């Protein structure tokens, strides 16, 4: 029997974000960390009803259940990492145009304020976790989550994310989380992906 969940291919070559995110980092982050969450999840759901569910259904079925912490953590981390790879693209970043640009102005005042708040969320997530741009009601908002937590279980729609676990940046930026975060916001954010999420 084949494993119920599989690792989606990266949306670009492993050196496509180099030198901002090196192929070495992607080799460990995608090839080892992301894959380990996937392998753990497949082991945990083997032979259970969970193996018949979609990844999102597994996340929703396991969140907040003390006896399913391992399932939730691994399923959410599989989802978060796939979302993260898609949140980045070569030549991305900066102020988006169109609907998103207008919504950023309406929600944050202007792009520079959004940029500051997004970076601040990433910097003030103590320890491991994620910073997110989300749609919350009619507005955009910036939020952060610890460990594997994610917006979908808080009634918010994720548009973009930044992984602030140390494994995401330590090889390229050592302890300089701010430099990593600002590089992603200014040069790698995939606004096309955010637009697609907004419309979905
Ligand atoms: Mn990660």
XYZ file of C-alpha atoms and ligand atoms in Angstrom:
201
model
C 0.000 0.000 0.000
C 1.348 3.410 -0.863
C 1.678 6.057 1.810
C -1.429 8.260 2.101
C 0.463 11.540 2.010
C 3.290 12.547 -0.295
C 5.823 15.359 -0.501
C 4.747 17.906 -3.136
C 7.581 18.867 -5.479
C 9.276 22.208 -4.829
C 7.757 24.895 -7.081
C 11.281 25.812 -8.306
C 14.782 24.343 -8.561
C 16.633 23.919 -5.260
C 19.077 26.695 -6.241
C 16.422 29.100 -7.589
C 16.487 31.320 -4.474
C 20.273 31.267 -4.129
C 22.029 33.139 -2.527
C 19.096 34.553 -0.512
C 18.130 31.029 0.470
C 20.853 28.618 -0.564
C 20.434 25.225 -2.175
C 22.157 23.885 0.940
C 19.395 25.274 3.176
C 16.705 23.926 0.842
C 18.444 20.565 0.807
C 18.076 20.270 4.577
C 14.820 22.173 4.992
C 12.843 20.514 2.207
C 14.814 17.294 1.826
C 15.206 16.500 5.541
C 12.876 18.565 7.761
C 9.796 18.713 5.521
C 10.267 15.081 4.521
C 10.639 13.997 8.167
C 7.280 15.585 9.067
C 5.738 13.751 6.127
C 7.306 10.397 7.029
C 6.237 10.806 10.667
C 2.676 11.642 9.609
C 2.446 8.620 7.330
C 3.611 6.365 10.182
C 1.136 7.923 12.625
C -1.921 7.519 10.362
C -1.076 4.061 9.047
C -4.098 1.750 9.264
C -6.327 4.463 10.749
C -9.339 6.350 9.365
C -7.056 9.394 9.250
C -5.253 7.793 6.320
C -8.400 8.279 4.190
C -8.687 12.001 4.956
C -7.221 15.006 3.194
C -4.319 16.749 4.919
C -6.588 19.638 5.944
C -9.132 17.210 7.384
C -6.403 15.536 9.441
C -5.321 18.942 10.786
C -8.883 19.909 11.725
C -9.574 16.474 13.254
C -6.466 16.533 15.443
C -6.110 20.160 16.572
C -6.437 20.649 20.321
C -6.768 16.910 21.050
C -4.164 15.898 23.646
C -4.013 12.293 22.398
C -3.404 13.476 18.820
C -0.633 16.004 19.373
C 1.845 14.094 17.232
C -0.611 13.788 14.350
C -1.470 17.484 14.516
C 2.136 18.657 14.758
C 3.320 16.593 11.819
C 0.265 17.190 9.609
C 0.332 20.936 10.249
C 4.071 21.105 9.621
C 3.625 19.276 6.296
C 0.957 21.824 5.316
C 2.923 24.824 6.635
C 6.073 23.885 4.734
C 4.285 23.324 1.416
C 2.646 26.713 1.968
C 6.030 28.279 2.783
C 7.734 27.012 -0.391
C 4.883 28.503 -2.404
C 5.098 31.781 -0.472
C 8.551 32.347 -1.998
C 9.626 32.951 -5.562
C 12.734 34.243 -7.295
C 12.350 37.970 -8.022
C 9.438 38.357 -5.610
C 8.893 40.733 -2.707
C 8.204 44.436 -2.476
C 4.854 46.154 -2.744
C 2.205 44.236 -4.681
C -0.155 45.972 -7.086
C -3.788 45.232 -7.814
C -6.306 44.100 -5.242
C -3.676 43.109 -2.689
C -1.893 46.450 -2.861
C -5.186 48.253 -2.281
C -6.117 45.912 0.578
C -2.731 46.468 2.223
C -3.278 50.231 2.120
C -6.819 49.843 3.465
C -5.781 47.415 6.233
C -2.422 48.798 7.377
C -2.422 52.401 6.163
C 0.441 51.852 3.713
C 2.905 49.230 2.529
C 5.738 50.393 4.808
C 3.539 49.934 7.871
C 2.569 46.450 6.678
C 6.250 45.618 6.091
C 7.138 46.756 9.603
C 4.279 44.799 11.204
C 5.041 41.625 9.246
C 8.723 41.782 10.219
C 7.743 42.547 13.814
C 5.483 39.476 13.978
C 8.361 37.346 12.685
C 10.801 38.865 15.167
C 8.556 38.623 18.231
C 7.601 34.972 17.729
C 9.700 33.705 20.635
C 11.285 30.418 19.675
C 9.983 28.339 16.776
C 6.970 29.268 14.708
C 5.576 31.201 11.787
C 4.628 34.730 10.736
C 1.584 35.057 8.474
C -0.271 37.475 6.275
C -3.907 36.431 6.625
C -7.354 37.460 5.524
C -9.440 38.017 8.635
C -12.986 38.986 7.706
C -12.790 41.729 5.083
C -9.326 42.868 6.080
C -5.760 41.727 5.851
C -3.877 41.163 9.084
C -0.473 40.003 10.240
C -0.266 37.238 12.801
C 2.192 34.764 14.279
C 1.876 31.196 15.529
C 4.074 28.983 17.683
C 5.530 25.645 16.619
C 3.111 23.975 14.165
C 0.060 26.181 14.827
C -1.571 27.736 11.767
C -4.300 30.227 10.818
C -6.815 27.736 9.378
C -7.718 26.442 12.835
C -8.251 30.030 14.026
C -10.819 30.872 11.342
C -8.368 32.886 9.241
C -7.234 32.360 5.676
C -3.468 32.262 5.162
C -2.105 34.286 2.237
C 1.670 34.146 2.835
C 4.002 32.797 5.494
C 7.551 33.111 6.785
C 9.056 30.130 8.599
C 10.968 31.435 11.630
C 12.154 28.089 12.954
C 15.946 28.379 13.160
C 16.376 25.588 10.607
C 14.867 27.967 8.007
C 17.692 30.493 8.247
C 20.574 29.334 10.402
C 22.798 27.969 7.606
C 22.526 31.197 5.563
C 21.986 33.889 8.219
C 23.171 32.256 11.468
C 21.376 34.097 14.302
C 20.366 37.098 12.156
C 16.639 36.421 11.967
C 15.830 40.040 11.049
C 18.099 39.950 8.008
C 16.428 36.723 6.834
C 12.925 38.106 7.445
C 13.587 41.412 5.660
C 15.196 39.584 2.741
C 12.071 37.449 2.309
C 9.693 40.403 2.552
C 11.730 42.603 0.192
C 12.925 40.045 -2.353
C 11.115 36.712 -2.208
C 7.433 37.060 -1.266
C 5.247 35.432 -3.911
C 2.352 37.875 -4.294
C 0.871 35.788 -7.120
C 0.403 32.971 -4.608
C -1.135 35.402 -2.090
C -3.546 36.637 -4.773
C -4.537 33.053 -5.589
C -5.166 32.337 -1.898
C -7.206 35.517 -1.539
C -9.444 34.459 -4.424
C -9.858 30.838 -3.290
Mn 10.743 24.768 8.619
